[in-house]
Every structure is written in structure tokens, then in C-alpha cells.
mmCIF file of C-alpha atoms and ligand atoms in Angstrom:
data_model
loop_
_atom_site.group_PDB
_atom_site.id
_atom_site.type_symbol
_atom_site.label_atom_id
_atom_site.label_comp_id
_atom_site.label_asym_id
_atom_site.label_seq_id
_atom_site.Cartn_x
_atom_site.Cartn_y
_atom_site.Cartn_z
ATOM 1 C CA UNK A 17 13.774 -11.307 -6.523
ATOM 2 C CA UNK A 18 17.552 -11.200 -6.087
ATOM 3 C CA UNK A 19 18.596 -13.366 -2.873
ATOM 4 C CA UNK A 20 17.736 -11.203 0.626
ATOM 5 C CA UNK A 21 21.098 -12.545 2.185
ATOM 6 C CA UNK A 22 19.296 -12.860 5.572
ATOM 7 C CA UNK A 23 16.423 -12.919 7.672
ATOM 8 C CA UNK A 24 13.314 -11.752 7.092
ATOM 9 C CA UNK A 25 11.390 -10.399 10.282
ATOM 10 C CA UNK A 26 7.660 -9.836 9.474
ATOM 11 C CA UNK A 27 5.653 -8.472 12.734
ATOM 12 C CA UNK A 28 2.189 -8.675 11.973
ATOM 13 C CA UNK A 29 0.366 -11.164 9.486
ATOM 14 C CA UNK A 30 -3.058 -9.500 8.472
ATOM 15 C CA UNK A 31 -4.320 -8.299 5.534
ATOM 16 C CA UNK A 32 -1.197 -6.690 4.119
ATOM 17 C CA UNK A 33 1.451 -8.757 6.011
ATOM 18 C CA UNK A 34 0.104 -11.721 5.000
ATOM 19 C CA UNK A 35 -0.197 -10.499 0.939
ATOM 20 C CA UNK A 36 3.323 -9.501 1.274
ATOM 21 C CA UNK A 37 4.451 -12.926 2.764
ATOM 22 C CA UNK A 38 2.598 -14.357 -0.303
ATOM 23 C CA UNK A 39 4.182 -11.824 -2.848
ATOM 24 C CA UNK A 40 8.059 -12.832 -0.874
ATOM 25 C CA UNK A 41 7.050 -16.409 -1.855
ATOM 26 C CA UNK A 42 6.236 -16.583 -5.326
ATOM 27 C CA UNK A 43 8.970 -13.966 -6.385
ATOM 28 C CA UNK A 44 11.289 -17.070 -4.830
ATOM 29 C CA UNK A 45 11.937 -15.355 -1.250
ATOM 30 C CA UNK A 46 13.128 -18.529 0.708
ATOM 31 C CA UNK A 47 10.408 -19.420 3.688
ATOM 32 C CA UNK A 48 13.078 -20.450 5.705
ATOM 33 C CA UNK A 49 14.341 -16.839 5.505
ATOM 34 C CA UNK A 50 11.271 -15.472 6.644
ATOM 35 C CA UNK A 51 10.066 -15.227 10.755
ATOM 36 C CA UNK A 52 6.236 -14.335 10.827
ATOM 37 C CA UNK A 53 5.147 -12.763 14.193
ATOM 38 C CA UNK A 54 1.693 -12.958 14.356
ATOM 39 C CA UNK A 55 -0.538 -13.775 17.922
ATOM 40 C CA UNK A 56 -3.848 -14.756 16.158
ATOM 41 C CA UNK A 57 -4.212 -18.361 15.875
ATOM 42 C CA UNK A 58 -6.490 -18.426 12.411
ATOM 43 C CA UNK A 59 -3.882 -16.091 11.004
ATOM 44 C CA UNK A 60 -1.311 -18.027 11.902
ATOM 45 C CA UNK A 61 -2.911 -20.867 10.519
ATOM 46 C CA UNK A 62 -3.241 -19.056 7.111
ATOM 47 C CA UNK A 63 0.238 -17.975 6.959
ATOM 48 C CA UNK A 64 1.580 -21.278 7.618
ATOM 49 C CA UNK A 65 -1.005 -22.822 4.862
ATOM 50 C CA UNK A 66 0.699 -20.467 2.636
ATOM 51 C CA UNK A 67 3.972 -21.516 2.793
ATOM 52 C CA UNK A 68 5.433 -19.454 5.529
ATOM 53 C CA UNK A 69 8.309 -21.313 7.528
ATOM 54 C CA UNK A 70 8.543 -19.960 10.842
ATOM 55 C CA UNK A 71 5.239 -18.622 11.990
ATOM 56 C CA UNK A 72 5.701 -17.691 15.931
ATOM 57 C CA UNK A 73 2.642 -16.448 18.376
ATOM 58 C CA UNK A 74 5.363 -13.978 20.144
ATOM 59 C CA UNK A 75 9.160 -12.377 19.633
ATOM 60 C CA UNK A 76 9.695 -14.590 22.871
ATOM 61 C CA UNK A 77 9.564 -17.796 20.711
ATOM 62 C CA UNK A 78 12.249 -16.174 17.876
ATOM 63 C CA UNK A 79 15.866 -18.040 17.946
ATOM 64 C CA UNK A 80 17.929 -16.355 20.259
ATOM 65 C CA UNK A 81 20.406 -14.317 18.577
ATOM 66 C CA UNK A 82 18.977 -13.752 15.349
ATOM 67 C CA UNK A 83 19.305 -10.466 13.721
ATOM 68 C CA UNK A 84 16.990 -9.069 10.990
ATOM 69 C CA UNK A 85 18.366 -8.034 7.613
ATOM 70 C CA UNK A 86 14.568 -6.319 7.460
ATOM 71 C CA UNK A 87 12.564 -5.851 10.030
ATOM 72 C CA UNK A 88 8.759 -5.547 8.146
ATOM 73 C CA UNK A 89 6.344 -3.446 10.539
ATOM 74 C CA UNK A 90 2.830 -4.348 9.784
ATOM 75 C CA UNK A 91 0.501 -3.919 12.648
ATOM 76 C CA UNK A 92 -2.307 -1.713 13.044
ATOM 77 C CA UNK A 93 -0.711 2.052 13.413
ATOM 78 C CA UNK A 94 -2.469 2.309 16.872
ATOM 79 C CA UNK A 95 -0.349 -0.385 17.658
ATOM 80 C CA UNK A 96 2.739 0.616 17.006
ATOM 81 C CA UNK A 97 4.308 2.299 19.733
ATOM 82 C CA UNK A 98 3.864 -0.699 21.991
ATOM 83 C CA UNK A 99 4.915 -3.004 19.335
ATOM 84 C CA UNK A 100 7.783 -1.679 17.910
ATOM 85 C CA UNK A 101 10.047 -1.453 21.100
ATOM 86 C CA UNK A 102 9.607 -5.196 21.103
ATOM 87 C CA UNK A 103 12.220 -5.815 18.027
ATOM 88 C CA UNK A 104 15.189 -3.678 19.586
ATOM 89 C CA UNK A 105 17.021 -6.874 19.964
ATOM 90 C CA UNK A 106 16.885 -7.957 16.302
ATOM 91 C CA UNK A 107 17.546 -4.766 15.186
ATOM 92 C CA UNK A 108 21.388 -3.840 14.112
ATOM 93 C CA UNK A 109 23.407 -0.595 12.247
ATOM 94 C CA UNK A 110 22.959 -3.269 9.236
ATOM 95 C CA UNK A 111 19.159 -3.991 9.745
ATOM 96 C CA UNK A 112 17.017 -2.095 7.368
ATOM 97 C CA UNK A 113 13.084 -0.819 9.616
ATOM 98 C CA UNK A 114 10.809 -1.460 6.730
ATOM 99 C CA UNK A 115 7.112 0.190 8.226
ATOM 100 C CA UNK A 116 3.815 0.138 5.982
ATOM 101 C CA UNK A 117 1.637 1.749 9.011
ATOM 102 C CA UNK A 118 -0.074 4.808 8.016
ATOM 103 C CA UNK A 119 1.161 7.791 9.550
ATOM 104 C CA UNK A 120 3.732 6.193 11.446
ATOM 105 C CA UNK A 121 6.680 8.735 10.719
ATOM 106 C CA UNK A 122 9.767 7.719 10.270
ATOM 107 C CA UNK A 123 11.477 9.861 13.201
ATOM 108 C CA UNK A 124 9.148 7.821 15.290
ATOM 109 C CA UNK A 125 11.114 4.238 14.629
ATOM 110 C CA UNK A 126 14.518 6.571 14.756
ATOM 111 C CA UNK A 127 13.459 7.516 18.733
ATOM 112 C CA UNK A 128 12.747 3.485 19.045
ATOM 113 C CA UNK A 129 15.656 1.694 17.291
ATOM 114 C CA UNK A 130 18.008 4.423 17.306
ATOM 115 C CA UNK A 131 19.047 7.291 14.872
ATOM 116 C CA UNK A 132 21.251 5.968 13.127
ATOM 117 C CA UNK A 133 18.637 3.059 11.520
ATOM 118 C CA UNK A 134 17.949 2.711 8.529
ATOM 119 C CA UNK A 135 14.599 3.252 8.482
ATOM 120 C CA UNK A 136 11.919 3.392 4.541
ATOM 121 C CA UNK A 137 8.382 4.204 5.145
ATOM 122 C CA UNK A 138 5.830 2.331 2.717
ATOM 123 C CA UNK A 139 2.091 3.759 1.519
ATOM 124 C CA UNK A 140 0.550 0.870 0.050
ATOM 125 C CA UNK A 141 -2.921 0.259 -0.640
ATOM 126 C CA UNK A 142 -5.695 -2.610 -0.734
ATOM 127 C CA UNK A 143 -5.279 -3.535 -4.152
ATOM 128 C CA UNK A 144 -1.596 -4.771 -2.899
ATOM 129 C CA UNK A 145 -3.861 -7.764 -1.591
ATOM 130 C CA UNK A 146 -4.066 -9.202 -5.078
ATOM 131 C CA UNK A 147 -0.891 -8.056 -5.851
ATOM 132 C CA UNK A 148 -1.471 -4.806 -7.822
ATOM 133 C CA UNK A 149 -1.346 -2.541 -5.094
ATOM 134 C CA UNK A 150 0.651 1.395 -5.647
ATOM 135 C CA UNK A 151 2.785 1.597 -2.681
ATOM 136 C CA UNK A 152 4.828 4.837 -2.087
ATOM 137 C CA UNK A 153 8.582 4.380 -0.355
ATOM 138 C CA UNK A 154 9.907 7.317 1.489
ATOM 139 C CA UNK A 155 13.761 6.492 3.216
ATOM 140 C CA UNK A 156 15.748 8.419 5.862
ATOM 141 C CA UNK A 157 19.649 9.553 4.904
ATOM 142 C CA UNK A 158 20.488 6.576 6.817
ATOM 143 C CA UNK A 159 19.121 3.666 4.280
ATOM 144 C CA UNK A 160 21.739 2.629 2.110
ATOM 145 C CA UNK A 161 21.440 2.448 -1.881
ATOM 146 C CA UNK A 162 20.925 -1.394 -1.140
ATOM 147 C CA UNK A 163 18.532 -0.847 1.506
ATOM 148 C CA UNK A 164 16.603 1.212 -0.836
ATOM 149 C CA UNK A 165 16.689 -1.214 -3.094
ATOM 150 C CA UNK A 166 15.994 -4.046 -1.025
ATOM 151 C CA UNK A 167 12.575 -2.155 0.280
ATOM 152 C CA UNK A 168 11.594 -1.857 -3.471
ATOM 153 C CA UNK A 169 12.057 -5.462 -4.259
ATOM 154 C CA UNK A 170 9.979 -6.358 -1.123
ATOM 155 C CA UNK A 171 6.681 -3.836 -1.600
ATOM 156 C CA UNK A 172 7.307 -4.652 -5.625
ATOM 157 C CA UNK A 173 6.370 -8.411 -4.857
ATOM 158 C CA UNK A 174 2.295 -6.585 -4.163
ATOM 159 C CA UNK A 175 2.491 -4.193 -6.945
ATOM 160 C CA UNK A 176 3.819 -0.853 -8.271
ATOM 161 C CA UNK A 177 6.550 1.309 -6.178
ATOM 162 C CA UNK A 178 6.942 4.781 -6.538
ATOM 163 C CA UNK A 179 9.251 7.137 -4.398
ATOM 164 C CA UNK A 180 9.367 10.465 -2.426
ATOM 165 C CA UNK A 181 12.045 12.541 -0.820
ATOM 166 C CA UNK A 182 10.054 14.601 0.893
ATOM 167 C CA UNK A 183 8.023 13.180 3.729
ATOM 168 C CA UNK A 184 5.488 15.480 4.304
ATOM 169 C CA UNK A 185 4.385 14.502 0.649
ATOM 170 C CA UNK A 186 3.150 11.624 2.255
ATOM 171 C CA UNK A 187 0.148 13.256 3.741
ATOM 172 C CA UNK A 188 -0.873 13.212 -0.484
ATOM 173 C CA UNK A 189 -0.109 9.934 -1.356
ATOM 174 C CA UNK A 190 -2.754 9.124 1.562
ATOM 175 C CA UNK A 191 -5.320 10.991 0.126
ATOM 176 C CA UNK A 192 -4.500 9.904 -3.597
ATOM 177 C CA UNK A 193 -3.445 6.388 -3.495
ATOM 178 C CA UNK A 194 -4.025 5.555 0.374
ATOM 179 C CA UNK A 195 -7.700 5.917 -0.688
ATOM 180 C CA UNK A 196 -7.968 6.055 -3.986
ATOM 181 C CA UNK A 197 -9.580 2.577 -4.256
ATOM 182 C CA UNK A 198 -12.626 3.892 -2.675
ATOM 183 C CA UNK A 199 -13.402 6.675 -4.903
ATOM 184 C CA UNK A 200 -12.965 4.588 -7.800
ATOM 185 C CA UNK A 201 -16.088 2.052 -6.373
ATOM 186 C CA UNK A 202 -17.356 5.160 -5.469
ATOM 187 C CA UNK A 203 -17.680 5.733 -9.530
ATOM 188 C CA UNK A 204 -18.702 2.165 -10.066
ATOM 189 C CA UNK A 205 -21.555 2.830 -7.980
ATOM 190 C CA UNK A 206 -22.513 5.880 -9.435
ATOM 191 C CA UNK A 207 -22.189 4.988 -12.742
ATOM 192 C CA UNK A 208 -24.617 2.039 -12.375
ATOM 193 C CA UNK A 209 -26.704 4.287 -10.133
ATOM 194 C CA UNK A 210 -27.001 6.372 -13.093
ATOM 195 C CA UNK A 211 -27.948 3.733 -16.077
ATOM 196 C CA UNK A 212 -30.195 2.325 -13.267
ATOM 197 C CA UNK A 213 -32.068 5.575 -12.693
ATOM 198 C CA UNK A 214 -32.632 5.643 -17.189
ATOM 199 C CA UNK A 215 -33.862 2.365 -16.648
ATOM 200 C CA UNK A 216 -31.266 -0.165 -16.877
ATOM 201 C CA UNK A 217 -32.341 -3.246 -14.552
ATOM 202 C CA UNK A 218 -29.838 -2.345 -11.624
ATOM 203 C CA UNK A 219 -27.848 -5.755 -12.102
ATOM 204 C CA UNK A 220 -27.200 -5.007 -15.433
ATOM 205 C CA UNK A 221 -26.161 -1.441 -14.902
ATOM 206 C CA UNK A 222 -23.787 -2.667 -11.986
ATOM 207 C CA UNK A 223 -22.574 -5.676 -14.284
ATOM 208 C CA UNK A 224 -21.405 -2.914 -16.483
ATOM 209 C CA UNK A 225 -20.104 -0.300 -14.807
ATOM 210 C CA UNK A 226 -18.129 -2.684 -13.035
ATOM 211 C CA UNK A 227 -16.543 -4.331 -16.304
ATOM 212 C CA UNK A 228 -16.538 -0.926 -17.775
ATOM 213 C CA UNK A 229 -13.939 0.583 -15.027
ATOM 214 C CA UNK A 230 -12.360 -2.747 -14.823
ATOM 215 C CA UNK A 231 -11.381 -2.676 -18.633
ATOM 216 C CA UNK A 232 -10.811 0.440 -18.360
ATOM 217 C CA UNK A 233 -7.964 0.353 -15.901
ATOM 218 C CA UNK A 234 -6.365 -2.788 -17.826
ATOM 219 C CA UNK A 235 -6.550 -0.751 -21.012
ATOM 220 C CA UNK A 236 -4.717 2.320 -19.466
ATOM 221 C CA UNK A 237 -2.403 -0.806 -17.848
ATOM 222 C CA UNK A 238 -1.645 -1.950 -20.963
ATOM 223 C CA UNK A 239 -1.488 0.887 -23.219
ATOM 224 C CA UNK A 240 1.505 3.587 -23.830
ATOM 225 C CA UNK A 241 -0.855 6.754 -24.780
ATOM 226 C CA UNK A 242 -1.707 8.962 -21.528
ATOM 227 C CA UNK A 243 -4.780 8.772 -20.087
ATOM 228 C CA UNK A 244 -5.897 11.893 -21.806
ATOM 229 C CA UNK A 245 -5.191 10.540 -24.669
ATOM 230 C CA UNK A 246 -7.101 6.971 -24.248
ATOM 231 C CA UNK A 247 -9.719 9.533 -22.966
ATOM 232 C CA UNK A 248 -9.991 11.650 -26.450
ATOM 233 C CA UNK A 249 -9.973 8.005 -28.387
ATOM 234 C CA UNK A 250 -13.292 7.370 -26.980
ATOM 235 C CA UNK A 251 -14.624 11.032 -27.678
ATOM 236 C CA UNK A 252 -15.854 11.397 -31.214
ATOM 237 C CA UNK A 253 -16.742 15.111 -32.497
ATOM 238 C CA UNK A 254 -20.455 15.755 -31.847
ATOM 239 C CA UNK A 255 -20.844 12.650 -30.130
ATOM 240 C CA UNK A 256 -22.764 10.950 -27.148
ATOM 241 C CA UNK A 257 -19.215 10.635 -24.960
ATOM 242 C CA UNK A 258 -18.665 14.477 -25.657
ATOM 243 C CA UNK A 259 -22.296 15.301 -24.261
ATOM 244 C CA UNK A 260 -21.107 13.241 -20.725
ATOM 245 C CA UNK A 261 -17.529 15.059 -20.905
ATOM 246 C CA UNK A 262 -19.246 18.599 -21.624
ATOM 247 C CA UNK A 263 -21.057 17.895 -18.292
ATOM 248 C CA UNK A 264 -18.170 16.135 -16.291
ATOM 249 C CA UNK A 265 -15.256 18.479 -17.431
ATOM 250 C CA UNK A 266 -17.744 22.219 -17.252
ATOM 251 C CA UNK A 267 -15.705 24.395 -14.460
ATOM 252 C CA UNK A 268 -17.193 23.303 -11.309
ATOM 253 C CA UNK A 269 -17.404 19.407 -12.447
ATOM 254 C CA UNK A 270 -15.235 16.080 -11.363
ATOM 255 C CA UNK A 271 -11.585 18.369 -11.410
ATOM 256 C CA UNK A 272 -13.126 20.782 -9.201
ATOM 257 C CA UNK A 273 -14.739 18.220 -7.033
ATOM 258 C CA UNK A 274 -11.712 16.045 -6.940
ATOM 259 C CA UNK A 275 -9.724 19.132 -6.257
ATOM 260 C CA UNK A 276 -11.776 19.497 -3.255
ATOM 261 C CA UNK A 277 -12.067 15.701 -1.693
ATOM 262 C CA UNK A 278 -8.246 14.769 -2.361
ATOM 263 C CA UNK A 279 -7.382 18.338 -0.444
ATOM 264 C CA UNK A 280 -9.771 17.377 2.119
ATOM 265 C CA UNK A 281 -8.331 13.694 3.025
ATOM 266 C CA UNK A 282 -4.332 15.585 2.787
ATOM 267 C CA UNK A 283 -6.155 17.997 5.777
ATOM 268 C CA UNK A 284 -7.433 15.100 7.717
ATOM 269 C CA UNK A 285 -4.002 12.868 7.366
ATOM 270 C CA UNK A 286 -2.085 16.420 8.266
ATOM 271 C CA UNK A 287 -5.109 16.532 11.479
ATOM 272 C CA UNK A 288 -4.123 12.763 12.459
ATOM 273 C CA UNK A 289 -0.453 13.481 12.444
ATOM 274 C CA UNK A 290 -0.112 11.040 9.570
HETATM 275 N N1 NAP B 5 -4.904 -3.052 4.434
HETATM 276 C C1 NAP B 5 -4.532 -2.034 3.669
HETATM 277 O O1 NAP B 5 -5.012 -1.854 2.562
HETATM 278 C C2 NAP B 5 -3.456 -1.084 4.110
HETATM 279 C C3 NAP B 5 -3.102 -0.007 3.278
HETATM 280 C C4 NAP B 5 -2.079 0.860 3.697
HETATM 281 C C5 NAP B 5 -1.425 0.634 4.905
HETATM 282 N N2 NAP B 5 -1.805 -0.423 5.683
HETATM 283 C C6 NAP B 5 -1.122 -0.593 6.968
HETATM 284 O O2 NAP B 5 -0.787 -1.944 7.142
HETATM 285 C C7 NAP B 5 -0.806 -2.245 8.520
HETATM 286 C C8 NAP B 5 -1.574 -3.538 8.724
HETATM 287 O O3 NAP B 5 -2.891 -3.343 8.238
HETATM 288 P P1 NAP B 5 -3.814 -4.574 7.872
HETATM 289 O O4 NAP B 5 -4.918 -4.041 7.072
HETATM 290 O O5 NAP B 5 -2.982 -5.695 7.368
HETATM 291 O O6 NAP B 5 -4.359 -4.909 9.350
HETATM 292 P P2 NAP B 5 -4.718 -6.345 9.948
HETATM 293 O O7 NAP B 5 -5.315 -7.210 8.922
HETATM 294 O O8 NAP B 5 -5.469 -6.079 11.226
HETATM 295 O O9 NAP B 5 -3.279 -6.939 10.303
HETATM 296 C C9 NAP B 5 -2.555 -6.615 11.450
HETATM 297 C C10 NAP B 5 -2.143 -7.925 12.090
HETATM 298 O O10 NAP B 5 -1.272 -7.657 13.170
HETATM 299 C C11 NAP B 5 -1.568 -8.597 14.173
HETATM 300 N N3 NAP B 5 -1.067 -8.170 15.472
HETATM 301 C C12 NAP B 5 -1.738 -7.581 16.510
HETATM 302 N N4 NAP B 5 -0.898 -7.392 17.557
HETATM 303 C C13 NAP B 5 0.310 -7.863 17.169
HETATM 304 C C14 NAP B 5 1.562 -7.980 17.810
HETATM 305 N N5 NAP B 5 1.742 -7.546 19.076
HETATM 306 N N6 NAP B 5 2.592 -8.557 17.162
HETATM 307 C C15 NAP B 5 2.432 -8.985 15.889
HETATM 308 N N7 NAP B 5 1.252 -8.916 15.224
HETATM 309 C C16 NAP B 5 0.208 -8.363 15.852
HETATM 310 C C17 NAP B 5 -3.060 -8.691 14.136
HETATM 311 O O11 NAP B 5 -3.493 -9.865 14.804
HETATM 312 P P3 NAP B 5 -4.929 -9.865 15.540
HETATM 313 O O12 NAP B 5 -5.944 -9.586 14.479
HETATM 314 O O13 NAP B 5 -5.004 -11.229 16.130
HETATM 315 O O14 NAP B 5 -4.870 -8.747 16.555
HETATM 316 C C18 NAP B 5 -3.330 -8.722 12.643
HETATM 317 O O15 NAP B 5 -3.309 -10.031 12.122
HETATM 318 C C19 NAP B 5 -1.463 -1.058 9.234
HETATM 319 O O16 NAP B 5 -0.477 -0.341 9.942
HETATM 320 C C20 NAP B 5 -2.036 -0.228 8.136
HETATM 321 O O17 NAP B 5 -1.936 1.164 8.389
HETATM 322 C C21 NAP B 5 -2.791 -1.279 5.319
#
């Protein structure tokens, strides 16, 4: 990662602060450039085992003075609006408000730091913990091309980033990406729900649907043909594959039930006000 030029203000150290403090770190983010606010003590403990430089219990305990080139919001969303106003002081017209709380919109951190901040909301997700995480980026007119940039480099260090202009797209990503992890151990568990039930021995069925989904991913990962493609390379005319597709593809089969489920979480996000 190009050089930050400046501080780094992390609030929050959890799960997903504390894989992007990692991710900072070994793309060659300088520790000393990063400020970890984070009040539980085994987190703490972690971050600092990691690497991190200045790991602080409080903003009371931050130098006095210092200004944040990014300020990185990652506490719970519920926490947010008690949190945020917090940072006002280390927040300047050059600061870029980098928030990865879902639903947190990006008006929201205008009313708090003012609206002329430069403020880019992140969608990650939990694969981001072992650094292949899909995180979307959404920006306000305000963030600069560098800012822009700057937020890519810094959600790039967990995974792949992907942009939209439109916020209210958002609401999609959620549903899609936000949770997409789940259905896909969702279809490890059916899968080896369904060799167990023909009489696989269930450890063996798991074993493979597991590595089955897993090398499936890295093949689509690694491979330039679409997945319909990589799909059709598996399918041979006549075949045993074709029999599962005929079944999974028929009108009212995964499409249509997809259709249904990734509709239903964009409803509930749009219901939370995320
Ligand atoms: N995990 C994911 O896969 C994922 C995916 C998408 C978006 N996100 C977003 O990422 C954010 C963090 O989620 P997470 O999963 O990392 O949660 P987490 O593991 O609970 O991390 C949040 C951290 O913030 C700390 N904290 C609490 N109050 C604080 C304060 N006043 N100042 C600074 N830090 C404080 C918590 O400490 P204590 O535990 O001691 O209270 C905790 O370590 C959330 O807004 C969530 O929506 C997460």
C-alpha cells in the first residue's frame, strides 16, 4: 500500500477492526501511524500482540492535537450514534469518515462531523477476517478522488472492493454479499445432508461437500471462463450432473428460490433502515 501520509484512527478493534489492523500491517501500513481505540482489555491485548502501536482504552488517552487522515468506524451499528460524536475533535475538512457499520448511512456521519466531510461507507463481510472478504464502498460528493482511493487501499488490505453510486443499492449488497457467506454453508450443509440421506457416512458426506464448495470457489477464483461456463464444463450431455441441474435449474428451483430469499433480506435491511 502506497504511504497513508498520516494518522490512522481506528475506533473499535473486534472482529473486523482488528482483521483490518492486520490487513494495514502486512500491506506495510506503519503501526506507528495507526491509533487503535478499543475499551476491552483481551482485545486490546490482541491488537497489541499483533503489531498495533498505539492501542488506547479511550479517545481521552489520544495525543492532544492529533488529527486523523482516516477516521475507521468499526463498532457495533447500535453503537454508533453515541460513539461517533466522540471523534469530532480529530476530525478535519481534510479527514476522510471511513464507516463499515451496517446500515449506518452516510447522511448520518454528515449530521455528526459536519456536511462538508468526506465521508465512504464500506459493506464488507466475514470472509474479510481471513482476508478474502467482498466489501462494497459507497462515497458522498464530498470524498476526494484520493479519498476514494485511499478507502480502497484500506478495505483492499481484507479482500475484494467493489463500488456503488447509488446508496440505496446498498440495501442489495446486504442481502447478496452482507450475507452471502451463510447461504453458501447453508449449501454445504445441504449438500452433505443429501449424500448423507443416500447413505454416505455423514463425516464423509460433510468432508466433501465442504472441499467440494471450497474448490469450487478457488477454481472460479482462479479461472477466466464465467461461472456459467465452469458450470457447463462439468455438465456432460446425458449425464449424472445434467440429471441434478434438470432438477436445480426446472422453473420454480434454486433461481426462483434465490430470487425470493435475496429479495427478502433487501426488505428486511430497507425495514431496519439499513
Ligand atoms: N463481522 C463482520 O463480518 C461484519 C460484516 C459487515 C459489517 N460489519 C460491521 O463491522 C462493525 C464491527 O463488527 P464486528 O463484527 O467487528 O463487531 P465486534 O467484534 O463486536 O467489534 C466491535 C468492537 O468495538 C468495541 N467497542 C465497543 N464500544 C466501543 C467504544 N466506545 N469505542 C471503541 N470501541 C468500542 C467492542 O469492544 P467490547 O467487545 O469490549 O464492547 C468490540 O471489540 C459493525 O458495525 C458491523 O456492522 C461486520
Amino acid at each position: 500500500m502506497p504511504p497513508i501520509g498520516g494518522a490512522i484512527l481506528l475506533i473499535g478493534g473486534g472482529k473486523m477492526g482488528g482483521a483490518l489492523l492486520q490487513g494495514w500491517l502486512k500491506a506495510g501500513v506503519p503501526s506507528e501511524d495507526i491509533y487503535v481505540v478499543e475499551p476491552g482489555d483481551e482485545q486490546r491485548s490482541a491488537l497489541g500482540r499483533a503489531g498495533a502501536g498505539h492501542v488506547i482504552a479511550s479517545p481521552d488517552e489520544l495525543p492532544p492535537g492529533l488529527t486523523a487522515t482516516t477516521l475507521v468506524l468499526a463498532v457495533k451499528p447500535q453503537l454508533m450514534d453515541d460513539v461517533a460524536p466522540l471523534y469530532r475533535g480529530q476530525v478535519s475538512e481534510l479527514t476522510l469518515v471511513l464507516s463499515i457499520a451496517a446500515g449506518k448511512t452516510i447522511a448520518g456521519f454528515e449530521r455528526v462531523y459536519g456536511e462538508d466531510t468526506a465521508v465512504v461507507r464500506a459493506m464488507p463481510n466475514t470472509p474479510a477476517s481471513v482476508g478474502r472478504g467482498a466489501t462494497v464502498l459507497c462515497a458522498n460528493a464530498n470524498a476526494r478522488a484520493e479519498q476514494r482511493t485511499l478507502a480502497q487501499q484500506l478495505m483492499r488490505a481484507v479482500g475484494e472492493v467493489f463500488w456503488v453510486e447509488d446508496e440505496g443499492l446498498m440495501h442489495v449488497v446486504t442481502a447478496l454479499s452482507g450475507g452471502g457467506p451463510a447461504y453458501v454453508f447453508l449449501l454445504i450443509e445441504a449438500l452433505a445432508d443429501a449424500g448423507a440421506k443416500l447413505g454416505l457416512p455423514d463425516d464423509l458426506a460433510m468432508s466433501l461437500a465442504r472441499t467440494t464448495v471450497i474448490g469450487s470457489g478457488e477454481l472460479a477464483r482462479l479461472s477466466s471462463e464465467p461461472a456459467a461456463q465452469l458450470r457447463r464444463n462439468v455438465t456432460s450431455p446425458a449425464g449424472t450432473t445434467e440429471r441434478a441441474l434438470n432438477v436445480l435449474m426446472r422453473e420454480d428451483g434454486l433461481q426462483a428460490l434465490l430470487d425470493q430469499a435475496i429479495a427478502a433480506a433487501t426488505e428486511r435491511s430497507r425495514e431496519l433502515g439499513r
